[in-house]
Short mmCIF file of C-alpha atoms in Angstrom, two decimals:
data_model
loop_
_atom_site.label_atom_id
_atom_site.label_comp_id
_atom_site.label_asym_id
_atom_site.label_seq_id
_atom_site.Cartn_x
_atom_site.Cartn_y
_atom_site.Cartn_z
CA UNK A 1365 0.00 0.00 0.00
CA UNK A 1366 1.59 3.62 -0.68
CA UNK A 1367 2.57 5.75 1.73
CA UNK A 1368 1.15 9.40 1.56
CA UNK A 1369 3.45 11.35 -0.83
CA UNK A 1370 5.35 13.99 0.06
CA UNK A 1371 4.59 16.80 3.70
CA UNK A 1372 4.30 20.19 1.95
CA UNK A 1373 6.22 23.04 2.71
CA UNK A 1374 5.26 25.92 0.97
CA UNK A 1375 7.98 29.00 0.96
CA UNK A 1376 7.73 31.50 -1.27
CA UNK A 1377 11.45 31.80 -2.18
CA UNK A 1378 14.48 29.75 -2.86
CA UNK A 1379 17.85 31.25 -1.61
CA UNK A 1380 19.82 28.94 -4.07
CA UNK A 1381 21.94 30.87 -6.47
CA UNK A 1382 20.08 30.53 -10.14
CA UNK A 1383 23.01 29.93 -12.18
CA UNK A 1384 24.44 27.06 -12.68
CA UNK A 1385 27.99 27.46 -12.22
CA UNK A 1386 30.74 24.76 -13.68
CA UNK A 1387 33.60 24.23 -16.52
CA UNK A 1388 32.20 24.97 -19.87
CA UNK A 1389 31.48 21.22 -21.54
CA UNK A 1390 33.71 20.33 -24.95
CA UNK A 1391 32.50 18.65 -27.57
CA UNK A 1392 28.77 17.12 -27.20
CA UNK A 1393 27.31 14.23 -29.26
CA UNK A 1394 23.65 13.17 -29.78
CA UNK A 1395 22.40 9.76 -30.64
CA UNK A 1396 19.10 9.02 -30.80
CA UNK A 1397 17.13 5.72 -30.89
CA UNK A 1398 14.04 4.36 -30.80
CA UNK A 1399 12.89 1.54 -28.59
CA UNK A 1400 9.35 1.93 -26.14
CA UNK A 1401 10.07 5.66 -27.23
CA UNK A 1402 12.42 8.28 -28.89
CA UNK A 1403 15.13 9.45 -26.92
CA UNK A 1404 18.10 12.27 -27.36
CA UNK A 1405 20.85 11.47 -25.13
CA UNK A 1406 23.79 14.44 -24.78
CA UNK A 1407 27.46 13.16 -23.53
CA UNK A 1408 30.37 15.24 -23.35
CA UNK A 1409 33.44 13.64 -24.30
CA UNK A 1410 35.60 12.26 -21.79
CA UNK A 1411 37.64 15.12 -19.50
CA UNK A 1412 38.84 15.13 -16.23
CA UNK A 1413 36.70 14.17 -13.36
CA UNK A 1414 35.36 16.90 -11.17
CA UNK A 1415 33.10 17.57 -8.94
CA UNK A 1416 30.50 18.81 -10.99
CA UNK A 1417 30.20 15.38 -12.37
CA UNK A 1418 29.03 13.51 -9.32
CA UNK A 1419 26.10 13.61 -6.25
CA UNK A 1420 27.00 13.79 -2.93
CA UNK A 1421 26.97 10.00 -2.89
CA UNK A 1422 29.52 10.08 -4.96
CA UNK A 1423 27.31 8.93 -8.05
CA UNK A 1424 27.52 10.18 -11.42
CA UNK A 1425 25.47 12.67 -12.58
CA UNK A 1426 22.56 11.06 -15.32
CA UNK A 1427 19.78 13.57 -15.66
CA UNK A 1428 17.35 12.18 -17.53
CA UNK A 1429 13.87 14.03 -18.91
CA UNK A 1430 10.79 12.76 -18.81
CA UNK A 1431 7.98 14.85 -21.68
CA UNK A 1432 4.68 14.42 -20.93
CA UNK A 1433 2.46 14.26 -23.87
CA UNK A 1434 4.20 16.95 -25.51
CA UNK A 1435 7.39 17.45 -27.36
CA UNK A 1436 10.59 18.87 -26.64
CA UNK A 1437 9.63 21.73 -29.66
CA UNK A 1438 6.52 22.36 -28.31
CA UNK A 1439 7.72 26.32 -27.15
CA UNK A 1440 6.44 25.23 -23.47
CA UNK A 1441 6.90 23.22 -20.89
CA UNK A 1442 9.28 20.48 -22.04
CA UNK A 1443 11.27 22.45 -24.77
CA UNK A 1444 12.16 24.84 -21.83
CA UNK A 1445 12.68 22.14 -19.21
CA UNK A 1446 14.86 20.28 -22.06
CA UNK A 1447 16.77 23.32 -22.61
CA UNK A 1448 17.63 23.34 -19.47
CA UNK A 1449 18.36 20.49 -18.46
CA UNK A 1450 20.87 19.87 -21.42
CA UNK A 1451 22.86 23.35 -20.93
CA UNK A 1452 23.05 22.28 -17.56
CA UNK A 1453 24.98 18.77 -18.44
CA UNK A 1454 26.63 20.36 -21.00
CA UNK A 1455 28.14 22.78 -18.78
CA UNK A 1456 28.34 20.75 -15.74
CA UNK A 1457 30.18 17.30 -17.74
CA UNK A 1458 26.60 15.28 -16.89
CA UNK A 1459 25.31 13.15 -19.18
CA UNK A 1460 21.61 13.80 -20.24
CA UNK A 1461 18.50 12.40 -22.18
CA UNK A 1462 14.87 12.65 -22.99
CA UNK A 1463 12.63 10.09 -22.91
CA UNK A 1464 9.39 10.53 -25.05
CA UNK A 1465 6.58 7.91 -23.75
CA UNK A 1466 4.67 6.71 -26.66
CA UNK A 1467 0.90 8.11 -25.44
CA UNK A 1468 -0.62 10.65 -23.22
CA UNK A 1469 -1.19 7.91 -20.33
CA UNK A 1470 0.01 7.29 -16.63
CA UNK A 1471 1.10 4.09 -17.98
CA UNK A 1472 3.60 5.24 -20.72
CA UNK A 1473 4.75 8.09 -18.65
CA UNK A 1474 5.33 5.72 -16.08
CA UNK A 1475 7.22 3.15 -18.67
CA UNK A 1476 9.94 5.83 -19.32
CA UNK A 1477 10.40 6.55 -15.52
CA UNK A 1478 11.08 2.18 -15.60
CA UNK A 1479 13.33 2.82 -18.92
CA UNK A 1480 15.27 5.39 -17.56
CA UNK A 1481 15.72 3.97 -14.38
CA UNK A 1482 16.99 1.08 -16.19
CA UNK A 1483 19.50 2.55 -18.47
CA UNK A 1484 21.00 3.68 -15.43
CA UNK A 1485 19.90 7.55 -15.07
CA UNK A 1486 19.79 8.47 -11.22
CA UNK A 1487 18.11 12.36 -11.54
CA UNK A 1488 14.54 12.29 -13.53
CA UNK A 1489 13.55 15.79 -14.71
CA UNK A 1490 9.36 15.56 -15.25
CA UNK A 1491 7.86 19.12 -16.20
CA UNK A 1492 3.93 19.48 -15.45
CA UNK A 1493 0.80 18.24 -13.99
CA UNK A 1494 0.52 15.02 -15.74
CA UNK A 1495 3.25 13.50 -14.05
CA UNK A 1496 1.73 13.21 -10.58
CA UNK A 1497 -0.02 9.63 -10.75
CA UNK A 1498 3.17 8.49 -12.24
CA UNK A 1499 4.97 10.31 -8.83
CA UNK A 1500 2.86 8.15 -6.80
CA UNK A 1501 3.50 5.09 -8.52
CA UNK A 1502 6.88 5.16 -9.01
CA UNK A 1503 8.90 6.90 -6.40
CA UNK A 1504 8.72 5.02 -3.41
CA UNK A 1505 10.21 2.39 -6.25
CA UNK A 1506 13.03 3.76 -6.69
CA UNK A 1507 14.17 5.49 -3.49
CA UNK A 1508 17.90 6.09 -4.87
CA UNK A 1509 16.41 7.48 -7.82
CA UNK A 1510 16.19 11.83 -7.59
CA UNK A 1511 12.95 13.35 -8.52
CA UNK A 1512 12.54 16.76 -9.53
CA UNK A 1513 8.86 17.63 -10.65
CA UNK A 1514 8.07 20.99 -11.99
CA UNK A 1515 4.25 22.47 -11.56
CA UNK A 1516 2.79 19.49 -9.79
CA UNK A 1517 0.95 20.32 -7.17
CA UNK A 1518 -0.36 19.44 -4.01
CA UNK A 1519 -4.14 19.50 -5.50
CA UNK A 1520 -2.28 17.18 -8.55
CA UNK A 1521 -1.34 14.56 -6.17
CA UNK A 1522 -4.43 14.11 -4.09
CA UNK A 1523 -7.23 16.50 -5.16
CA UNK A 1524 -9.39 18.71 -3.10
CA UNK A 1525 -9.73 16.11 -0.10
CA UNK A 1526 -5.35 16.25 0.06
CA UNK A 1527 -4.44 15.41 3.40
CA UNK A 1528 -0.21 15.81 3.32
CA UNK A 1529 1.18 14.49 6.80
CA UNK A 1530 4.87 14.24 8.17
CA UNK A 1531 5.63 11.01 6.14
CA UNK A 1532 7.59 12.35 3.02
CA UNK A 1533 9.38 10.25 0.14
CA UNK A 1534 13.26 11.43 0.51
CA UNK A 1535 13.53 11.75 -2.94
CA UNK A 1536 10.81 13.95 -4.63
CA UNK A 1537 11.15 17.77 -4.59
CA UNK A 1538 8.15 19.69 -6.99
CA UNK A 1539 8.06 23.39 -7.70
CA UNK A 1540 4.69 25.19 -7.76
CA UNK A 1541 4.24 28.61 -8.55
CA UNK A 1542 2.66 31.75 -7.56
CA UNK A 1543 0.41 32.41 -10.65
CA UNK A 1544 -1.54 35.04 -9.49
CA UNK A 1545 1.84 37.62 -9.17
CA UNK A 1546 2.69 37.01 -13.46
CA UNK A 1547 -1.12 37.05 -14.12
CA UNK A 1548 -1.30 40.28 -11.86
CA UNK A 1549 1.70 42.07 -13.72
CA UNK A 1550 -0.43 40.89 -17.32
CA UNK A 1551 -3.38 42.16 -16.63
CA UNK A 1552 -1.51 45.48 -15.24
CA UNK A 1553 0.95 45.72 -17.87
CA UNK A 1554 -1.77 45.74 -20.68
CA UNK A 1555 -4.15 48.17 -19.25
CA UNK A 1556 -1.23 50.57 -18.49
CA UNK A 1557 -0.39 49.89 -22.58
CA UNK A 1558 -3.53 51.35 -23.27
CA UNK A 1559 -5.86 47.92 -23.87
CA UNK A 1560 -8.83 48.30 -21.91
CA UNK A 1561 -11.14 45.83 -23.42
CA UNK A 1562 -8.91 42.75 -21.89
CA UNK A 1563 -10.31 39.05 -22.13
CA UNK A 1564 -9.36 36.40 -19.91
CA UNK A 1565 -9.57 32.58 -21.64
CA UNK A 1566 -8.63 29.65 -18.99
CA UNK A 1567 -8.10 26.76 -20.13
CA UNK A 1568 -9.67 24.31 -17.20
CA UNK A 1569 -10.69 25.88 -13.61
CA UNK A 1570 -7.82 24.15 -11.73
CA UNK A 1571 -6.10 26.16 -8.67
CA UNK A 1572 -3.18 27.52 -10.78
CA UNK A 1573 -5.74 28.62 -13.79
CA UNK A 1574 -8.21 30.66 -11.81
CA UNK A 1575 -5.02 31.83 -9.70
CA UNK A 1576 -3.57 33.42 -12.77
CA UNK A 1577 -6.70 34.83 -14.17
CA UNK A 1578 -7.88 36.19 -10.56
CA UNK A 1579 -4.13 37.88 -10.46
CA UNK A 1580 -4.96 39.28 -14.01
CA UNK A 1581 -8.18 40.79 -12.92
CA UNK A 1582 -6.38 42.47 -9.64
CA UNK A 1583 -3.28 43.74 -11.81
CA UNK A 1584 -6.06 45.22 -13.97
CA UNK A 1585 -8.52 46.42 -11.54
CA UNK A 1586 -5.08 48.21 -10.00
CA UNK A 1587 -3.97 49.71 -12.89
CA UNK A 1588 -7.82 50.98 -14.24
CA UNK A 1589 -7.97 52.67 -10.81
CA UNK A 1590 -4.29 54.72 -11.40
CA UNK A 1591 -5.08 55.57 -14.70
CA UNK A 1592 -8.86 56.28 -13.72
CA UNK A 1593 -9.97 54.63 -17.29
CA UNK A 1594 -13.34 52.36 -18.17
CA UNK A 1595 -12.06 48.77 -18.21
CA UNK A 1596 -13.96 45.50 -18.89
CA UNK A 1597 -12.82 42.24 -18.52
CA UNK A 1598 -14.48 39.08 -20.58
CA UNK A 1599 -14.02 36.24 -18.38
CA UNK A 1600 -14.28 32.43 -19.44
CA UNK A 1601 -12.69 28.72 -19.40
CA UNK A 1602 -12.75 26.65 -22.30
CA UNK A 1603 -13.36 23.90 -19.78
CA UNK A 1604 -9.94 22.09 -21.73
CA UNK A 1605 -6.33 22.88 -22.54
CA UNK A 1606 -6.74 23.27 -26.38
CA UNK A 1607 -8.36 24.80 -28.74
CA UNK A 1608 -11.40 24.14 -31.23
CA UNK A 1609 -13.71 25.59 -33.23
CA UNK A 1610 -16.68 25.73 -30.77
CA UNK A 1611 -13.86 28.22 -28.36
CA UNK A 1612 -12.64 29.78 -31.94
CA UNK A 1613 -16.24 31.10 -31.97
CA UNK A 1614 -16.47 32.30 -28.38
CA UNK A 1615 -13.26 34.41 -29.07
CA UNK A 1616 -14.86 35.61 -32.45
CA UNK A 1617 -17.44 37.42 -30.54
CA UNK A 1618 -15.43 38.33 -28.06
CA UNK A 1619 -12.62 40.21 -30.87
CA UNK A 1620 -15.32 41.26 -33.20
CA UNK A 1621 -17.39 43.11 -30.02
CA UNK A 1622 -14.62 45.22 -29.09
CA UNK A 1623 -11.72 43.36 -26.66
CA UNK A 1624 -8.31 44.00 -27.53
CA UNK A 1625 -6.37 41.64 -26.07
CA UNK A 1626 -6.66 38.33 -24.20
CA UNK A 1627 -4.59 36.32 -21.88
CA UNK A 1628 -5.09 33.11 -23.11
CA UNK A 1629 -4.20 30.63 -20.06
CA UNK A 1630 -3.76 26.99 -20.41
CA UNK A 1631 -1.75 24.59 -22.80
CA UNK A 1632 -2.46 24.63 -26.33
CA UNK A 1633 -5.89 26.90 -26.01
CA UNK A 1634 -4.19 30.09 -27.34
CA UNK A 1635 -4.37 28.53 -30.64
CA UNK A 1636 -8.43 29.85 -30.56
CA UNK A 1637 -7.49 32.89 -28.87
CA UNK A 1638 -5.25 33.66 -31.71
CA UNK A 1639 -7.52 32.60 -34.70
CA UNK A 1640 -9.88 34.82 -33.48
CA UNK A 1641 -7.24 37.66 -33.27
CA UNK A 1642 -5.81 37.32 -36.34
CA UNK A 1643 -9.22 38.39 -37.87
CA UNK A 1644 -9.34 41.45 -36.56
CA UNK A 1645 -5.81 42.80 -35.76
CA UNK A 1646 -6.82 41.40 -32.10
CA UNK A 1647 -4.01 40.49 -29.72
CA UNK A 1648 -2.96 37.71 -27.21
CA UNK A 1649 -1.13 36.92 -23.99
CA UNK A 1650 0.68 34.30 -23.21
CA UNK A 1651 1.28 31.96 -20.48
CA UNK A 1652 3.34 29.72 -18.66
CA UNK A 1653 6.84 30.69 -20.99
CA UNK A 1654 7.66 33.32 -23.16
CA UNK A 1655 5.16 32.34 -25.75
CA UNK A 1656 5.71 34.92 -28.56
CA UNK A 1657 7.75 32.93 -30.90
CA UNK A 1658 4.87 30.35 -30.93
CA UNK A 1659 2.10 32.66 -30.91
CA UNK A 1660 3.52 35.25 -33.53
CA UNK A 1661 5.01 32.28 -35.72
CA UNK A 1662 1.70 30.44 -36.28
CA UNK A 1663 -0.24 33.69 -36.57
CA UNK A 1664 1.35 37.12 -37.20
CA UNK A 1665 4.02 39.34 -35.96
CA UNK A 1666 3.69 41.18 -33.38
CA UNK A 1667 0.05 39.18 -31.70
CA UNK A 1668 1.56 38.64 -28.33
CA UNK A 1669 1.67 41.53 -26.33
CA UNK A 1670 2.95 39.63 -23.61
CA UNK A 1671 3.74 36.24 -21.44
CA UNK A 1672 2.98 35.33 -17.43
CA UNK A 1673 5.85 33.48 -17.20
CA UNK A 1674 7.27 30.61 -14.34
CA UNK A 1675 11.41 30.45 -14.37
CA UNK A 1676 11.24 26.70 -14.69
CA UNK A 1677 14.83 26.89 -16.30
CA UNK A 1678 15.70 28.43 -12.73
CA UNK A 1679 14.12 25.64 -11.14
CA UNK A 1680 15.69 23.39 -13.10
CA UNK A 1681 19.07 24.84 -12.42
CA UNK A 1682 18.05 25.55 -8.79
CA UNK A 1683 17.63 21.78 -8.37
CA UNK A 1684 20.35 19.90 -10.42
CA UNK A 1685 22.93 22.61 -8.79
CA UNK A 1686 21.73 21.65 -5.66
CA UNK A 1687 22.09 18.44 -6.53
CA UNK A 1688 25.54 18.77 -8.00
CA UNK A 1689 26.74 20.70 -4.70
CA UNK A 1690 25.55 18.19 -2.30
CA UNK A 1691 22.43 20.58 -1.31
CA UNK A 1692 19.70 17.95 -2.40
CA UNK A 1693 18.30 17.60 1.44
CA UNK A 1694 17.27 20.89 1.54
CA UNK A 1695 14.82 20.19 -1.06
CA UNK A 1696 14.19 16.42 -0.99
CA UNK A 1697 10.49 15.63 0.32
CA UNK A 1698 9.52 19.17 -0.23
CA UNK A 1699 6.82 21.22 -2.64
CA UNK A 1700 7.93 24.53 -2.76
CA UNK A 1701 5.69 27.67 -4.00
CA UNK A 1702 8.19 29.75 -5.80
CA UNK A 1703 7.24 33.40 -6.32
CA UNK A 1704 9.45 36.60 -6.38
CA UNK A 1705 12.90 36.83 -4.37
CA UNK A 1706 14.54 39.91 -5.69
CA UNK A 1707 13.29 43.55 -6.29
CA UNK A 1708 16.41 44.63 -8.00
CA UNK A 1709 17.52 41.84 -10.20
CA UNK A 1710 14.56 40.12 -12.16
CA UNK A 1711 16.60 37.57 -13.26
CA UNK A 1712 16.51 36.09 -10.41
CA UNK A 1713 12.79 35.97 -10.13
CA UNK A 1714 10.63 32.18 -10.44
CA UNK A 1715 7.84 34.51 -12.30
CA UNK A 1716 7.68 37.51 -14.29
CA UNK A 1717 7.26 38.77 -17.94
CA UNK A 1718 9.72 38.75 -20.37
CA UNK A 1719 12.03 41.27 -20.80
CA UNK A 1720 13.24 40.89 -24.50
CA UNK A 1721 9.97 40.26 -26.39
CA UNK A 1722 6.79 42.35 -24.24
CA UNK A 1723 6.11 45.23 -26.81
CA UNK A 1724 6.94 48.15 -24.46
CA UNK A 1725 5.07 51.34 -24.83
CA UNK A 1726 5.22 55.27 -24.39
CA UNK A 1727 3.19 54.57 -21.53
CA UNK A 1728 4.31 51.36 -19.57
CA UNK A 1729 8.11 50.70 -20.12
CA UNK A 1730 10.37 48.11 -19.16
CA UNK A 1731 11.30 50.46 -16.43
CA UNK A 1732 8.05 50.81 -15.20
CA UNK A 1733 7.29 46.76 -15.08
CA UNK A 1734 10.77 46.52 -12.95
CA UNK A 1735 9.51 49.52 -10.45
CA UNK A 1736 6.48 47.11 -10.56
CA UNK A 1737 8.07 43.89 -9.52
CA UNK A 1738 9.94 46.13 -6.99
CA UNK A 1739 7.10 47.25 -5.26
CA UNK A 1740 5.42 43.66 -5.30
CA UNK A 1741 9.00 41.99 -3.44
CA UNK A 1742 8.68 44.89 -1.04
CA UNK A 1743 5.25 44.64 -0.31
CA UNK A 1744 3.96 48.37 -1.31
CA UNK A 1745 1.93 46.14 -3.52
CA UNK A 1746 -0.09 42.69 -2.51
CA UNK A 1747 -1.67 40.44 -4.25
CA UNK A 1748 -4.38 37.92 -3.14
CA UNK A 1749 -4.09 34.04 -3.76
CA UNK A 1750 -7.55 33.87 -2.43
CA UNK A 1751 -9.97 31.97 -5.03
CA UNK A 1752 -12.26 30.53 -2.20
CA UNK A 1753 -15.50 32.89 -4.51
CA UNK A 1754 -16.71 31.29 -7.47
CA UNK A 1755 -16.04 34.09 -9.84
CA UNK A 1756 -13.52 36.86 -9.90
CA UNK A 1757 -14.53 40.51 -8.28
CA UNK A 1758 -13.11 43.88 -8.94
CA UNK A 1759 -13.93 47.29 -7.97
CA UNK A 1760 -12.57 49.44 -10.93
CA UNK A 1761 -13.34 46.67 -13.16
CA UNK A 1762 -16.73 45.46 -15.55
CA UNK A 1763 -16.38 41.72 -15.63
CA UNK A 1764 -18.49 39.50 -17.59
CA UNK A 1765 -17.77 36.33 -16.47
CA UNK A 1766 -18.85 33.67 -18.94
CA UNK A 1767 -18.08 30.20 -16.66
CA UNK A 1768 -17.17 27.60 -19.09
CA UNK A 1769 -17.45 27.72 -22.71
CA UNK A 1770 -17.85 23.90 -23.08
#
């Protein structure tokens, strides 16, 4: 029978330095092949052993990755945890793979958790929600095995009746994040750029969903109230993370009415977001990662105004430096709910919005979004993580909130 996974300790920071710091790798080679799935594995070639190459037990370093039922080009979650994960072996002299299970199931992801345990890997990387059955069943398996989940949740392990007690598994740490600060700075960001006919599209009303879109309403609300301006807010879920033409046509009305922009929040559902856009010169905000290149590139230049982003490449460099450096109890057994820990430097922040490709304006600069983050790490600005009521409330703010679509 399995023990209960993992006793929560939610902290809203990590003091770990982001960077992860080690000789530069040489050469790297890539082999692929195909067996129960298709795999990528980067080696460096053979140097001098130090201690970058080895856990505190004196192990070597294997990171493997484990996609869910994406790819590792999908401009989300496991391109930017594979990213990661491979500059970090390449700079560290680790040797790394991906493992690609052959379905979206608990069963295959579970397969190439078996598979890579097998072939000898002794860190395995899984990025999002999907993976938490697959947690359950395998980690008490494999207890010399490292786990490092990103975005799986408490609520993804056990539901709404989770009941976390002192017995932990040694060897799973998961990152969670603070959605409602990213979605705050969105929905702030855009009415301060002049949009005030905003749209909110969720995919599914899960905890982190509503926590981004309720952040986006209060970032809003905040900024409507500065600038004293008329804002409205359609507000919806899709009621699934992708896109189709039955949502395509809720975002038609919602363009060809009047909104300007929406924040279109969960998996692949921005594709309706930005069908509907495109029709009308409309635009679109991403989520999760910096989501322009995949937004603009299947639609037009210049769509995504923005992106709520999580730093899972600092988690993942958080955790496998930790790991490198002997560090790994400090996280081990441990869901941590990773938010802002710098005011100065944002590149040091677990959420934010990106820096290179948000289309600044006249009236909200990059200046003014760090002055922002500033005054959220110091507190002269607060936002709720309260989504106890059913729908989101504002007091500067017309929201029409739609429920779900499907």
């Amino acid at each position: 029978m399995k023990k209960k996974f993992l006793a929560v300790l939610m902290a809203a920071t990590m003091v770990s330095s982001l960077v992860a710091c080690g000789q530069t790798a040489t050469t790297t080679t890539e082999t692929t092949e195909t067996t129960e799935a298709t795999q990528e594995t980067q080696a460096t070639e053979p140097a001098a052993e130090t201690a970058a190459e080895t856990t505190e037990a004196g192990d070597k370093m294997m990171i493997a990755m484990v996609t869910d039922y994406g790819d590792i080009t999908d401009q989300s979650f496991n391109q930017s945890t594979y990213e990661a994960c491979k500059a970090f072996a390449e700079a560290n002299n680790a040797e790394f793979t991906y493992y690609k299970p052959e379905g979206d199931s608990t069963a295959e992801r579970v397969a190439m958790i078996d598979k890579a345990v097998s072939d000898g890997y002794n860190v395995i990387v899984m990025p999002g929600y999907a993976f938490a059955e697959a947690i359950v069943e395998t980690a008490d398996m494999y207890p010399d095995v490292k786990f490092v989940a990103l975005d799986v949740s408490e609520y993804d392990l056990e539901g709404d009746g989770s009941d976390f007690n002192s017995e932990t598994y040694p060897n799973v740490f998961s990152a969670v994040y603070q959605e409602e600060l990213p979605g705050y700075m969105a929905g702030y960001a855009a009415v301060k750029m002049g949009y005030t006919q905003l749209g909110f599209l969720g995919g599914m009303a899960v905890p982190a969903v509503i926590r981004y879109g309720y952040g986006f309403v209060q970032g809003a609300d905040a900024a409507a109230k500065e600038l004293g301006a008329d804002v409205s807010i359609n507000y919806a879920y899709g009621n699934q993370f992708y896109g189709d033409s039955d949502i395509t046509a809720a975002m038609d009305t919602w363009y060809q009415g009047g909104t300007q922009v929406v924040f279109a929040c969960g998996g692949g559902i921005f594709t309706s977001a930005g069908e509907a856009a495109g029709k009308v010169g409309g635009k679109v905000i991403g989520v999760d990662v910096d989501q322009s290149k995949t937004i603009d590139g299947m639609f037009e230049a210049g769509m995504t105004v923005t992106s709520a982003m999580k730093g899972l490449q600092a988690t993942v460099n958080t955790l496998l430096a930790a790991i490198r450096d002997g560090q790994w109890d400090s996280y081990a057994g441990k869901i941590l709910n990773l938010g802002l820990v710098s005011g100065d430097d944002t590149s040091l922040n677990y959420v934010g919005l990106p820096e290179d490709t948000t289309i600044w304006t006249e009236s909200f600069t990059v200046d003014d979004y760090k002055k922002l983050v500033a005054d959220m790490a110091s507190g002269a600005v607060t936002v709720s993580n309260d989504t106890t009521a059913a729908e989101p409330t504002a007091e500067n703010v017309k929201i029409n909130f739609q429920g779900n679509i499907k």
